[in-house]
Every structure is written in structure tokens, then in C-alpha cells.
Tab-separated table of C-alpha atoms and ligand atoms in Angstrom:
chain	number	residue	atom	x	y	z
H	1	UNK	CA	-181.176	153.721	16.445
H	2	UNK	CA	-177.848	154.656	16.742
H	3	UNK	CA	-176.999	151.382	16.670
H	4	UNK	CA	-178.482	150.355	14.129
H	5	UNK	CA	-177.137	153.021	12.143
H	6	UNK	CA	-173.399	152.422	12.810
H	7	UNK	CA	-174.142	149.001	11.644
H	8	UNK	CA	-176.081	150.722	8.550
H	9	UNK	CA	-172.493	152.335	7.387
H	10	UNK	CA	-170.532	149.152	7.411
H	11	UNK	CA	-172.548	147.711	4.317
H	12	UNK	CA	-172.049	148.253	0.987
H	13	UNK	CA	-173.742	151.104	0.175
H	14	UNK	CA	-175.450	151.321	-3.284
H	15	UNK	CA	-174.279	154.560	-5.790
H	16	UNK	CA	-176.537	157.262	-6.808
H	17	UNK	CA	-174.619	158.613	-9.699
H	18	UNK	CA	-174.178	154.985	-11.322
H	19	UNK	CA	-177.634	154.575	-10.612
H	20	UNK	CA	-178.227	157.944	-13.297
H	21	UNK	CA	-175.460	156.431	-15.308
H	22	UNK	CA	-177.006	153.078	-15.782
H	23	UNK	CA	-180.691	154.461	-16.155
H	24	UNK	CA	-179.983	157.414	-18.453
H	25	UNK	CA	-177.762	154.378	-21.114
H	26	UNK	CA	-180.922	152.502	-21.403
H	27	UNK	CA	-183.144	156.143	-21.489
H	28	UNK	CA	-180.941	156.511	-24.629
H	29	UNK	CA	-182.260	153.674	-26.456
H	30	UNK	CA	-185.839	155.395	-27.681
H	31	UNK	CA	-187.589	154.767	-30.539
H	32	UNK	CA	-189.538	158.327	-29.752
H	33	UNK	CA	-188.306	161.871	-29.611
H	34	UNK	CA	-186.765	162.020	-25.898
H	35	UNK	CA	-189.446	164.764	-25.388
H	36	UNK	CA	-192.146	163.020	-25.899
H	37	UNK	CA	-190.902	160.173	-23.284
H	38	UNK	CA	-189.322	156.349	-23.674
H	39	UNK	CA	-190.626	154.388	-26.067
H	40	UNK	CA	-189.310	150.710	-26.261
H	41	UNK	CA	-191.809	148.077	-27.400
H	42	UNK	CA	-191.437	144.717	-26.615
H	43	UNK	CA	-189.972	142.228	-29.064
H	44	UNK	CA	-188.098	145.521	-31.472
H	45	UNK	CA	-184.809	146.173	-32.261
H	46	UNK	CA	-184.540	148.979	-29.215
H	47	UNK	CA	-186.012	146.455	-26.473
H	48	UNK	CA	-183.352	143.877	-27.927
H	49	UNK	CA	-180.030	147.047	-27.776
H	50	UNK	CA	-181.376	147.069	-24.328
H	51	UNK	CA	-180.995	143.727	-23.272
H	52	UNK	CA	-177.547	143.758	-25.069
H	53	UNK	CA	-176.452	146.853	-22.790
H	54	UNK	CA	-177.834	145.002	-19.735
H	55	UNK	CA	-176.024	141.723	-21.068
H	56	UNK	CA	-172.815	143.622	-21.573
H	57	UNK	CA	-172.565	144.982	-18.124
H	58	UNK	CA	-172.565	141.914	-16.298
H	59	UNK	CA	-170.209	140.192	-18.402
H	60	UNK	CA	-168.142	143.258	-17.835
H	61	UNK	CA	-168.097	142.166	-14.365
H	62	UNK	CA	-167.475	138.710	-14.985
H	63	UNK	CA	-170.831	136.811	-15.015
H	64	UNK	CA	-171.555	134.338	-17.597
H	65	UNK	CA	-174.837	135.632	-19.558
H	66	UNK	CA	-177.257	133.803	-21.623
H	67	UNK	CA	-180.868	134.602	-23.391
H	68	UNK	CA	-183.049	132.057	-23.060
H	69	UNK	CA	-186.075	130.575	-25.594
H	70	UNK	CA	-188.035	133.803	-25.399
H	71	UNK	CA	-185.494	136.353	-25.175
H	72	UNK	CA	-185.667	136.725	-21.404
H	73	UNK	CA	-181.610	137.977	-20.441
H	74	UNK	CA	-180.017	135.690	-17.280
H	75	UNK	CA	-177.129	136.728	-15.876
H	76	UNK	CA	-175.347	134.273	-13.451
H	77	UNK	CA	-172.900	135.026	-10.651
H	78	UNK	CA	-171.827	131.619	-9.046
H	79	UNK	CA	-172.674	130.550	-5.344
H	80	UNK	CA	-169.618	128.684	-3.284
H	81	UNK	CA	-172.426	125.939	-2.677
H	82	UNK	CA	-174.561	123.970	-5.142
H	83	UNK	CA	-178.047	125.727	-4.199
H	84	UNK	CA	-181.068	127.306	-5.675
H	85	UNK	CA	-180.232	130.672	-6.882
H	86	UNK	CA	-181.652	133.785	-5.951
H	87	UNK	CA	-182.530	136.316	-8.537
H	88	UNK	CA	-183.182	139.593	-9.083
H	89	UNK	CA	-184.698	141.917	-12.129
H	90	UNK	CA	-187.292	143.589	-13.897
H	91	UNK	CA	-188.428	144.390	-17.286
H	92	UNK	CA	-186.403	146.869	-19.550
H	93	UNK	CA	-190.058	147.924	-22.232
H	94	UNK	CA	-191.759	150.602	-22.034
H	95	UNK	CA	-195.600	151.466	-23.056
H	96	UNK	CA	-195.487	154.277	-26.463
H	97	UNK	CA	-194.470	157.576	-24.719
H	98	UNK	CA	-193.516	156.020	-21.359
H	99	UNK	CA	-191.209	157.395	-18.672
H	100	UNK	CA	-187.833	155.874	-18.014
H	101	UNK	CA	-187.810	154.022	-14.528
H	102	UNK	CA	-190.802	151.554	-15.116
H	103	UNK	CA	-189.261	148.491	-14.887
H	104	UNK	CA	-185.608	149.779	-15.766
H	105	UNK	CA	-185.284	150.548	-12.069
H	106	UNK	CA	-185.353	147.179	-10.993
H	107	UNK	CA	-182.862	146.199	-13.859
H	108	UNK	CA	-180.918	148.854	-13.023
H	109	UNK	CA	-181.148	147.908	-9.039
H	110	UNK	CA	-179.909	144.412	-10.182
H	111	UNK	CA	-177.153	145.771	-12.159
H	112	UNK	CA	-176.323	147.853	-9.234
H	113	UNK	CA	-176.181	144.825	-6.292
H	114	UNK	CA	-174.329	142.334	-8.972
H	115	UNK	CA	-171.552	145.328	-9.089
H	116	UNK	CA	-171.657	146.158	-5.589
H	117	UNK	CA	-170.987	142.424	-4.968
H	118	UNK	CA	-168.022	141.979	-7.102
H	119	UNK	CA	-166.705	145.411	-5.980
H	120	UNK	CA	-167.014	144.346	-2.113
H	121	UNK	CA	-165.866	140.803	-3.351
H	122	UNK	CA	-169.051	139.751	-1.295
H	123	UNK	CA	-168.913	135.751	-1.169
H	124	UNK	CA	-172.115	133.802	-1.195
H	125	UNK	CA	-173.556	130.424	-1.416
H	126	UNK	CA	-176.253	130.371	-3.264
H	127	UNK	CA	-176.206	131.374	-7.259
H	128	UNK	CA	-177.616	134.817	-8.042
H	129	UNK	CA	-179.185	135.899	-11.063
H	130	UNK	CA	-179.769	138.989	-12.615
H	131	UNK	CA	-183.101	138.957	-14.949
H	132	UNK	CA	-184.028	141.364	-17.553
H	133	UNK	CA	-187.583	140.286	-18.459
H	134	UNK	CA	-188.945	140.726	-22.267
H	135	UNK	CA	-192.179	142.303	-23.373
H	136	UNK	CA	-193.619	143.056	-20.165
H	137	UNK	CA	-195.879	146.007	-21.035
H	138	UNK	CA	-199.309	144.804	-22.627
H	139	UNK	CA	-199.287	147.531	-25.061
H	140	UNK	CA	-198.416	145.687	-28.234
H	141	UNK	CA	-200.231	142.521	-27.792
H	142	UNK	CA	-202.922	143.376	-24.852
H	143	UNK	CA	-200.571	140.688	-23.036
H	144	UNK	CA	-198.611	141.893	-19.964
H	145	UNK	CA	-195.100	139.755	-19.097
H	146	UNK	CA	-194.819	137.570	-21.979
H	147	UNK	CA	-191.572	136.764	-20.714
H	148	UNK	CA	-192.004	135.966	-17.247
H	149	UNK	CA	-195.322	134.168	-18.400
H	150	UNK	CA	-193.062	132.150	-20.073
H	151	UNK	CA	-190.767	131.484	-16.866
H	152	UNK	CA	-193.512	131.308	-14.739
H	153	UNK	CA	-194.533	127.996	-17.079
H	154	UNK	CA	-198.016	130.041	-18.375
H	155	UNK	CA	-197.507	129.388	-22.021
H	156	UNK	CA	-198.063	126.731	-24.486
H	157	UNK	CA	-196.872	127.464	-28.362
H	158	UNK	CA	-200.070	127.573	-29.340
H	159	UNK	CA	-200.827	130.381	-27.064
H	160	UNK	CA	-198.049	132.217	-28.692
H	161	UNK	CA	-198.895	131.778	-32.173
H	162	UNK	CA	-203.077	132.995	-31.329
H	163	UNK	CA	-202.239	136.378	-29.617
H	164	UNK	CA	-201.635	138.953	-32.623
H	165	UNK	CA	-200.575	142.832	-32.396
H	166	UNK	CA	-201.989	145.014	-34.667
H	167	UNK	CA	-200.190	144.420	-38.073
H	168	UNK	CA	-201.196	140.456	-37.345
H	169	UNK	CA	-197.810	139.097	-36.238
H	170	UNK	CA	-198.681	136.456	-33.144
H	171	UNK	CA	-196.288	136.488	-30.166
H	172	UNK	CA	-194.334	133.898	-31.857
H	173	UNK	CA	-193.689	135.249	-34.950
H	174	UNK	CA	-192.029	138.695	-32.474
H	175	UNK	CA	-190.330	136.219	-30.626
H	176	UNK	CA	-188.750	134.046	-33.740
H	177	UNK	CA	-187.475	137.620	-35.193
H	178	UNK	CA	-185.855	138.783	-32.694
H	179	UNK	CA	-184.070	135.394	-32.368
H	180	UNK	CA	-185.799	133.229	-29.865
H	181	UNK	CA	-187.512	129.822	-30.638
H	182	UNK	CA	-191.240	129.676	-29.082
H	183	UNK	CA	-191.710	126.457	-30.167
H	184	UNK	CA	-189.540	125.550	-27.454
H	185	UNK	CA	-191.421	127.633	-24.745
H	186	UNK	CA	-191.814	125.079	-22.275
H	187	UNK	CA	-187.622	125.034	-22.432
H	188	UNK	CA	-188.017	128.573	-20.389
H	189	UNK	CA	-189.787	127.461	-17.367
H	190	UNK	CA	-187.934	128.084	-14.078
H	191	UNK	CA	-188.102	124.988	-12.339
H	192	UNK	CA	-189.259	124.960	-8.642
H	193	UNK	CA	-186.286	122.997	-7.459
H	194	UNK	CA	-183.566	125.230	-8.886
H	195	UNK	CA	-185.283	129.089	-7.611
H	196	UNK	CA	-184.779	129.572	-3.558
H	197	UNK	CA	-186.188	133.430	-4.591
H	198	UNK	CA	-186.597	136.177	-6.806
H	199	UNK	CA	-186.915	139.877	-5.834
H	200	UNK	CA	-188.054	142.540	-8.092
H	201	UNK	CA	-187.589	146.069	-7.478
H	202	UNK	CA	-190.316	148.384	-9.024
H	203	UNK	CA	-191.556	151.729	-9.323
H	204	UNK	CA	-194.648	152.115	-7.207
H	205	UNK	CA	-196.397	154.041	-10.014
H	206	UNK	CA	-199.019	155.457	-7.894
H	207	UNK	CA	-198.612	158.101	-5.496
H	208	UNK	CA	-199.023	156.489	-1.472
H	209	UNK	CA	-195.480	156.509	-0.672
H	210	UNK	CA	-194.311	160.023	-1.852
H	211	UNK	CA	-197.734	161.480	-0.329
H	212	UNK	CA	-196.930	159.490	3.182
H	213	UNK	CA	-193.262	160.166	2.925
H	214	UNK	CA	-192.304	156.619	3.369
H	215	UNK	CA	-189.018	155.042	1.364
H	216	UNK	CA	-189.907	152.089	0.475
H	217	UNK	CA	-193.207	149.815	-0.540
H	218	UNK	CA	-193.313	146.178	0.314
H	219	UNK	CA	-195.649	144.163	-1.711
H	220	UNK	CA	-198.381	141.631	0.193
H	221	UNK	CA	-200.633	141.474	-2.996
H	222	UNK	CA	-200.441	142.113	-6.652
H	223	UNK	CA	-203.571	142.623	-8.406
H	224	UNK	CA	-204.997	140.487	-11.152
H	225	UNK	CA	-206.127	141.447	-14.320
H	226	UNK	CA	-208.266	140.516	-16.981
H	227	UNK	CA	-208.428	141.648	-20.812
H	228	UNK	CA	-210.853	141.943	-23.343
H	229	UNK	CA	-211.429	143.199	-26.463
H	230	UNK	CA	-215.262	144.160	-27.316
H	231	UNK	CA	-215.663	144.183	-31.374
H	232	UNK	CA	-218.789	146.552	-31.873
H	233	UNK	CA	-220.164	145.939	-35.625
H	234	UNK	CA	-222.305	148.459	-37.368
H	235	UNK	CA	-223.055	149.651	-40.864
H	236	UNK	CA	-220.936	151.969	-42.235
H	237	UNK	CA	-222.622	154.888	-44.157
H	238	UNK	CA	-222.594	158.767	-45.930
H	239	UNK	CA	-222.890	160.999	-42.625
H	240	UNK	CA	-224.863	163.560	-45.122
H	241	UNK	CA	-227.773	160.786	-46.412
H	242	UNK	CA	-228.077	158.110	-43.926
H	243	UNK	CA	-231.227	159.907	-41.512
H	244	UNK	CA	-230.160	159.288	-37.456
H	245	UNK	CA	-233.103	156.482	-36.925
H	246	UNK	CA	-231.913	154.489	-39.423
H	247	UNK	CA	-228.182	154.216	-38.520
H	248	UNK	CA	-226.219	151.805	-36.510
H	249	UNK	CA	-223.109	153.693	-35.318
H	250	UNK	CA	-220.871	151.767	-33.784
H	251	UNK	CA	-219.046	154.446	-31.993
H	252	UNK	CA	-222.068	155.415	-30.642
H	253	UNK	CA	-223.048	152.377	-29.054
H	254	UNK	CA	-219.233	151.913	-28.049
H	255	UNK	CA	-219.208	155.293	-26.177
H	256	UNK	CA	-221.913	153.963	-24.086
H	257	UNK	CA	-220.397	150.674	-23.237
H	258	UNK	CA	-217.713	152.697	-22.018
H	259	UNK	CA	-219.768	155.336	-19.716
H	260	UNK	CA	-221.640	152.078	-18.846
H	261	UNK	CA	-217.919	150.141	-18.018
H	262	UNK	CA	-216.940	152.786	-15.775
H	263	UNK	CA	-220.035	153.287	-13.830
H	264	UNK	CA	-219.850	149.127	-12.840
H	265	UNK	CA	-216.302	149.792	-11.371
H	266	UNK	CA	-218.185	153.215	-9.566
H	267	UNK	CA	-220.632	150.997	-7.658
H	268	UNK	CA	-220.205	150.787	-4.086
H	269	UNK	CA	-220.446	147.053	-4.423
H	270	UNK	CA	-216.669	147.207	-6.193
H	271	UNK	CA	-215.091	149.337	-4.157
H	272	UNK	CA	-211.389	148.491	-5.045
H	273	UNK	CA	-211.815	147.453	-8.687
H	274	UNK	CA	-210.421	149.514	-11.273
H	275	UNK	CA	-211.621	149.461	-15.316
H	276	UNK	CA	-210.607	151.371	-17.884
H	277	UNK	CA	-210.638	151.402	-21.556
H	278	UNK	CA	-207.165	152.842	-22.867
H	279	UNK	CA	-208.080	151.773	-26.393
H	280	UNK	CA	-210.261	152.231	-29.045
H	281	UNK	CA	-209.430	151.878	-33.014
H	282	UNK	CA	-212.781	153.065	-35.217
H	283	UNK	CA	-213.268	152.307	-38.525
H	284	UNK	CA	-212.738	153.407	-41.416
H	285	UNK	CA	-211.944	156.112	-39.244
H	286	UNK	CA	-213.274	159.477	-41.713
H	287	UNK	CA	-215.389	161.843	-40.903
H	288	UNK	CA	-217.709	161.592	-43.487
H	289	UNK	CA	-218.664	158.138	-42.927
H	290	UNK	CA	-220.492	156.797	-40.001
H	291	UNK	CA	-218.408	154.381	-38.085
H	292	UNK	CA	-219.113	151.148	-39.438
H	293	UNK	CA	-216.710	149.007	-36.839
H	294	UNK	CA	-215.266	150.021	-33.010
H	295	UNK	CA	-212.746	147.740	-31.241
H	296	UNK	CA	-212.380	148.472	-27.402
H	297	UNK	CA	-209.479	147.331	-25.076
H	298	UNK	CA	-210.912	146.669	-21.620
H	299	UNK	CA	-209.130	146.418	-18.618
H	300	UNK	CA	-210.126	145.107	-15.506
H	301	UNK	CA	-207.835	145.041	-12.463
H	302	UNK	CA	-209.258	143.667	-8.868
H	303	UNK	CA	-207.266	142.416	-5.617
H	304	UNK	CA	-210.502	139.930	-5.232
H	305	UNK	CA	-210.305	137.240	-8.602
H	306	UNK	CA	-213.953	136.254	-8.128
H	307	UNK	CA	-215.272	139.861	-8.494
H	308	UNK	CA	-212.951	140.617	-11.308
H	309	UNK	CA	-214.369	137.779	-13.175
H	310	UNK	CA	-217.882	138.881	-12.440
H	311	UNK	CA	-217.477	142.467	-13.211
H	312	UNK	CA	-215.983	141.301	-16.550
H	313	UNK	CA	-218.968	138.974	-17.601
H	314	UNK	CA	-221.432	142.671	-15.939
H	315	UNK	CA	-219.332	144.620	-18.726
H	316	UNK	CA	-220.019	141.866	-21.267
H	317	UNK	CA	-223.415	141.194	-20.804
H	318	UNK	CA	-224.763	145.308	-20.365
H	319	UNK	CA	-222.642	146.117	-23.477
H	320	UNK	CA	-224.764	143.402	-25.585
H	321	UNK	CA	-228.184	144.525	-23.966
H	322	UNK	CA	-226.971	148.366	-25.531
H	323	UNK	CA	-225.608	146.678	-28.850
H	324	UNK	CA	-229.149	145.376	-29.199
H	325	UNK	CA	-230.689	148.640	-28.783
H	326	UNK	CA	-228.924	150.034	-31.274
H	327	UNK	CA	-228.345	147.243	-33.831
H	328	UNK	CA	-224.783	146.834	-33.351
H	329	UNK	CA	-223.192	143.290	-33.204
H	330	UNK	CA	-221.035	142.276	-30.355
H	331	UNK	CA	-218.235	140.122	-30.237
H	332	UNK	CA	-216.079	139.850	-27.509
H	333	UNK	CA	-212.475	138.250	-27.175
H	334	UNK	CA	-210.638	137.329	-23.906
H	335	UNK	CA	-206.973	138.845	-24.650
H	336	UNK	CA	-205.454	137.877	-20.792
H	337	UNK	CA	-206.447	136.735	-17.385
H	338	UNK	CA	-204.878	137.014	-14.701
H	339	UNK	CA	-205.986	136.267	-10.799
H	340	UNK	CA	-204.741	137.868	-8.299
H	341	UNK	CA	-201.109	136.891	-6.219
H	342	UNK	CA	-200.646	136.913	-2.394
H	343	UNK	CA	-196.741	137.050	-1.709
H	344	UNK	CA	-195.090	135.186	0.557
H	345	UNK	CA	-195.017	136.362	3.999
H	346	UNK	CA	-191.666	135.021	5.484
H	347	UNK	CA	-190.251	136.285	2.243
H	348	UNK	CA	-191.545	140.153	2.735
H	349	UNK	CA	-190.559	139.431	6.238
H	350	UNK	CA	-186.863	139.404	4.782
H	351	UNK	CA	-186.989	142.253	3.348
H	352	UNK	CA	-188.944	144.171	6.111
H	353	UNK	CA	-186.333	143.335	8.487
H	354	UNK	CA	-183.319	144.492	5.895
H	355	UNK	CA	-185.814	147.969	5.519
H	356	UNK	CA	-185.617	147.946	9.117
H	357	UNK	CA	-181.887	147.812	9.347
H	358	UNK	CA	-180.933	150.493	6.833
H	359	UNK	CA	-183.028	152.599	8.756
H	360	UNK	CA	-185.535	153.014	6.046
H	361	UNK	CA	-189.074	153.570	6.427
H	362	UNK	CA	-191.450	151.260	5.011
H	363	UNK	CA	-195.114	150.374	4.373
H	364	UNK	CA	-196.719	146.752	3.316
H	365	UNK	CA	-198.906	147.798	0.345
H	366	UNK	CA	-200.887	145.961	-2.229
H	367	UNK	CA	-200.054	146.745	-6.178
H	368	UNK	CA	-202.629	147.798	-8.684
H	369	UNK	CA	-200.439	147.473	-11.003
H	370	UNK	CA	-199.258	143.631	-13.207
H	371	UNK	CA	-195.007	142.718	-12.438
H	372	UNK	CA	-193.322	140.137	-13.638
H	373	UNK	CA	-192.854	138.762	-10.208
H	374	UNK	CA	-196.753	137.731	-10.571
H	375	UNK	CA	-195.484	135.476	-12.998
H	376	UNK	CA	-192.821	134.192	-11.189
H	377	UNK	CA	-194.224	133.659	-7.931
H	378	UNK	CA	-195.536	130.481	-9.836
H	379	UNK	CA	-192.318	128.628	-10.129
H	380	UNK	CA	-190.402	130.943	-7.091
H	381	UNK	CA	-191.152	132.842	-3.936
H	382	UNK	CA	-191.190	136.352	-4.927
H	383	UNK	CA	-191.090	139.518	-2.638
H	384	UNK	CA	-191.558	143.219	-4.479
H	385	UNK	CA	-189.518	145.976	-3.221
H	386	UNK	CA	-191.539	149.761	-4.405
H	387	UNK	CA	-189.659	152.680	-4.433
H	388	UNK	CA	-191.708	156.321	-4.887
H	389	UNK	CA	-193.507	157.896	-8.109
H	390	UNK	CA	-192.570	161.420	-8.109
H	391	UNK	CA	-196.936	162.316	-8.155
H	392	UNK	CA	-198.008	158.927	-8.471
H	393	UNK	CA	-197.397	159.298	-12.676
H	394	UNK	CA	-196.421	156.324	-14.457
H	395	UNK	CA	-196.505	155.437	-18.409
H	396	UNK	CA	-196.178	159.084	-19.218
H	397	UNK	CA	-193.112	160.925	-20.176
H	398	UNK	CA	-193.034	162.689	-16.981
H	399	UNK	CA	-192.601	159.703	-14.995
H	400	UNK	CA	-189.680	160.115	-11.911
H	401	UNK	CA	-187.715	158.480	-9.050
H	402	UNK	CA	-184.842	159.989	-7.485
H	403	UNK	CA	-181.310	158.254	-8.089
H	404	UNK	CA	-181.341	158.638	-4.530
H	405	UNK	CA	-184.488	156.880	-3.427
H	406	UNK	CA	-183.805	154.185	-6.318
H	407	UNK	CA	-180.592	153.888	-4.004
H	408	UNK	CA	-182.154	153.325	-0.807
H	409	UNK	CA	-184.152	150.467	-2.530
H	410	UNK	CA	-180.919	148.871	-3.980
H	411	UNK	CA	-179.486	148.591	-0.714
H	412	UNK	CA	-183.049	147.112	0.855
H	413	UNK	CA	-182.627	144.636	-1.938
H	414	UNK	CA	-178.914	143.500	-2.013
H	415	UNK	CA	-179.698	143.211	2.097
H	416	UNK	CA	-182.553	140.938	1.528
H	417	UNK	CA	-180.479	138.635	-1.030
H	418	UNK	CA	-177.811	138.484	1.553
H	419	UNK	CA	-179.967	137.788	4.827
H	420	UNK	CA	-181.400	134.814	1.928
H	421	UNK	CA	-177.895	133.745	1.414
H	422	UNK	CA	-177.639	133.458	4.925
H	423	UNK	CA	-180.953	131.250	5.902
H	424	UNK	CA	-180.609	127.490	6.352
H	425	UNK	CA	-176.799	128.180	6.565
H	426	UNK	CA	-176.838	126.141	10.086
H	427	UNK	CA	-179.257	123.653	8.127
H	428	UNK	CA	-182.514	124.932	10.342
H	429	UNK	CA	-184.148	126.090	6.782
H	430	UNK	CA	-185.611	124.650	3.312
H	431	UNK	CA	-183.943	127.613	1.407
E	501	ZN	ZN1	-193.147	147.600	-14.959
């Protein structure tokens, strides 16, 4: 141990108050009140200041920094060989009212190794880049990681220009006004050849590794996911004349659906699977008139894809046996779907062993949560570094990691990209 911790000291060893620096400049880009937490939308003005900060601080440092079709931010620090790069990054949006470390730790983290690397003049073979995602969240267009979708080679144009928010602008349209060109999507994808790896350090936004008092998360799994939106139609009416027997509330009927959602995650049969609806609009929304329409957001979020598929179509087909009952018409509309990714073992095996040699403690955990590196794991081996949730909270103002355990992570991570930099350097490896 000793050892291993006199070798610990002779690495670069990653800054805590940059690390509150760097986070607290993007915290200060907020389109909300800073009391009432982050809020950074995908595809607005603030998410797009953000990017410029992040853009800005790498060419500070010398790297040559581009945006590409959809907005996504690249930053490139050459390799002495011609190689696949290596990358590193995370997403810098945040839900309405969010906290200020989901994904701007792991942009910050890669901010943090690129600088430790040109301030150690650390040489290496292989390119590395530095990624700052767009629009990860799915708040705005019940879409998580339209930009590393669009890496990850999961979107066609067409796609783009079919998913609307909720003033009716499609993906595209957000994309084309903050500057990008989504007709040329296919122009984003990360091709196999040219990726050796991308790491992504992340909140853990739930609460195992602070409870267990472990440093770091490594990720074997990340959950899929899949979206819907039920439309419930009913007649809108005068609350005061309409009698009860003759009305067809929608709210009513969508109140049930969602008791009756939950309740098919609560079966013992789907242990693991997790559904919620986070949002409902009603309309015309007054409280003299009986809710004529309902739209609900569903979320469904399993480890297994088959039984998230199945407890989707459950949820579909007991909402339209209670939409019967009660003379409501149902129409449902698949907003995303996503299965399931295993990670790569030999890669979380790289970054196990560079845990192991900080002297960190670790623990191989699944995420409930959707990452970019989902996406990405597509086109490029992907390994997820987790560092704690101060009480498990995420997506709320109150959400917290240490500088100091967002430190211990960076140093996990600019370990693992150097151990990477180092494999196949005798020619015994593909990377
Ligand atoms: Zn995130």
C-alpha cells in the first residue's frame, strides 16, 4: 500500500479549487434565479455561452476547437502518432431547476486532465479529445442525448425534423438556430476506425456510493429507456352543469393510468424496472371546466430491454381498457427508445486498475440513469467513471459533489487515458 502510494504522489494530481473555479463559470450561466437551481436547456442561448466557455478554455491551452453539425463542442490535443483518439466529456444542460454537476462534472473533469496534460507537458500518442455534448437532458423534447445520438450515428434528418418541444419547433429547427445544419446529421457520426475510446465522467445521481463510502462508481451497464406520451381525450365541460355520470374527464381517467403505471413497475415480476410519469399538461387547464384533454410523459427505464418493452406495451394496453371505461380516447406516441448498454469489460478493467493505483476505492455498478456514453458506445468503447451524489439527489437545485471527490475522479480518469495511451505501444494490442 505504501507502495503504491509513493507511486500515487508522482502523478499529476488533479486541482480541487480549479475544479470550483471551472464548475461555478458554467453555474453562472442560468437562465433561473441561482436559488431556485441551474437551468440550461438544450439548444438556448445559455447552453450555447456554455459551450463557448468550454471552447475558450481549451484553446486557451492551445487545442484546436471545432463544433460540429449539431453543435456537439470537440476539442483536439494532438497525439505524436497517427492513431485513434481517445476522448473524454460530458454534457454541459441541465433539466428546469437542476443542480450544477450533472453532466458539467465530466466537462469539467475533461477540462481538468487536458490542463493537467499541458501543464505536466505529458506526451502521448494517440489524439485526445475533449467533448462537450449538446442537449442531453430529455426535458425539452422527451429526447435524451440528441447530440451524442447524433455521434453515436442514431439519427436520420427526418428524425430531427418529427420530434417537436412544446411551442412546435422539431429538433432541427433548435439545431439550425443555434447554428448547426441537421440536414447534414449523418456528417456527425464518429467513425469506428478513428475512436480507440471515450470516457465519461458522471455524477452517480443516486445515493450507493456516498451511503457505502466508496470513491468512485465504475459502470458495467447503463439502463435503457423508453418514452411515451399517452394523449387522453375527453369532453370538455361547465364543472357546475355537466352531472358526474355523464362526464368524460380526462384527468380522471389519466390519474388512474398513472396509479395503474406505477403499480406494473411495483410487481414482483419487475423487480428492477423503474416508471414514472414526470409530466402531465391538462387542458384548458381552469377550474371551472372539466378537463377536456391530458397529455402524460411516461418513462420507463429497465437494465433487461425485453421487459422494458413489455412493461411499456402492459402500460399501453391497461390505460386503453380504463380509457374505455370512462369514454376517454387514447392515443399514444413513442417519443424515444432506448435498449439497454453492457460496457466493455477490458475497458472498465482500465480504469479499475488506475482506481486501484490512486488508492481509491471503487465499486462496479449498473446506471439507472441515460449518458451520453450510451450513445457512444455505438461507434466507440466507452467506460463511465461515477463520482458520489451528496444524498443520492440529482435534477434538483440541491444537487452536490465535493470539488474534492470530483478530484479523485479526474485523476482515475486522466490515469485511464494514459494506461490507453500506453496499450499496443509494443504492438501486442488493436488499440
Ligand atoms: Zn447527465
Amino acid at each position: 500500500m505504501n507502495e503504491r502510494r509513493r507511486g500515487a504522489t508522482e502523478k499529476p494530481v488533479a486541482d480541487p479549487a480549479r475544479i470550483t473555479e471551472l464548475i461555478a463559470s458554467i453555474a453562472a450561466i442560468n437562465d433561473t434565479p441561482a436559488d431556485q437551481g441551474i437551468t440550461r436547456i438544450g439548444f438556448t442561448p445559455s447552453e450555447k455561452r456554455a459551450h463557448k466557455q468550454f471552447s475558450d478554455w481549451l484553446c486557451d491551452i492551445g487545442l484546436t476547437v471545432r463544433s460540429d453539425e449539431v453543435g456537439n463542442t470537440i476539442a483536439e490535443k494532438v497525439g505524436l502518432q497517427s492513431l485513434p483518439a481517445i476522448g473524454t466529456g460530458s454534457h454541459l444542460d441541465s433539466v428546469p431547476g437542476g443542480g450544477r454537476f450533472d453532466g458539467i462534472a465530466g466537462v469539467v473533469a475533461a477540462v481538468h486532465v487536458a490542463e493537467l496534460l499541458v501543464r505536466h507537458e505529458i506526451p502521448h500518442r494517440h489524439p485526445l479529445r475533449f467533448v462537450a455534448f449538446v442537449c442531453e437532458e430529455g426535458a425539452r423534447f422527451g429526447q435524451a442525448c440528441v447530440g451524442s445520438k447524433a455521434a453515436g450515428g442514431h439519427w436520420s434528418y427526418e428524425a430531427l425534423q418529427g420530434i417537436r418541444d412544446s411551442n412546435g419547433i422539431s429538433i432541427a429547427d433548435a439545431i439550425q438556430r443555434s447554428g448547426g445544419c441537421p440536414s447534414d446529421v449523418v456528417r456527425a457520426i464518429w467513425q469506428k476506425s478513428d475512436w480507440a475510446a471515450f470516457l465519461e465522467l458522471h455524477v452517480e445521481q443516486g445515493g450507493q456510493l456516498e451511503e457505502s463510502g466508496v470513491d468512485i462508481g465504475l459502470v458495467d451497464l447503463i439502463s435503457g429507456s423508453t418514452r411515451f406520451e399517452l394523449v387522453l381525450e375527453g369532453v370538455a365541460s361547465h364543472t357546475g352543469s355537466t352531472p358526474m355520470h355523464l362526464r368524460a374527464d380526462a384527468l380522471t381517467a389519466a390519474a388512474q393510468v398513472i396509479l395503474l403505471a406505477e403499480g406494473i413497475a411495483n410487481d414482483g415480476r419487475h423487480r428492477g424496472t423503474r416508471v414514472t410519469v414526470g409530466k402531465v399538461d391538462v387542458h384548458p387547464g381552469s377550474i371551472t371546466t372539466i378537463p377536456g384533454r391530458v397529455s402524460l410523459w411516461v418513462d420507463v427505464r429497465d437494465i433487461d430491454s425485453g421487459r422494458q418493452r413489455l412493461i411499456a406495451d402492459e402500460i399501453v394496453r391497461q390505460a386503453r381498457a380504463v380509457c374505455d371505461a370512462r369514454r376517454v380516447a387514447l392515443t399514444p406516441r413513442l417519443l424515444s427508445d432506448a435498449s439497454p448498454v453492457v460496457l466493455p469489460a477490458w475497458l472498465r478493467d482500465v480504469t479499475t486498475t488506475a482506481a486501484d493505483q490512486r488508492g481509491r476505492s471503487y465499486r462496479v455498478m449498473y446506471s439507472g440513469a441515460s449518458h451520453d456514453s450510451q450513445m457512444v458506445a455505438a461507434v466507440a468503447p466507452a467506460a463511465m467513471i461515477f463520482v458520489p451524489s451528496r444524498g443520492g439527489l440529482s435534477h434538483v437545485p440541491e444537487e452536490w459533489t465535493s470539488a474534492n471527490e470530483i478530484a479523485r475522479g479526474v485523476e482515475v480518469l486522466l490515469d485511464s487515458i494514459m494506461a490507453l495511451d500506453k496499450l499496443g505501444e509494443s504492438g501486442d494490442c488493436s488499440v
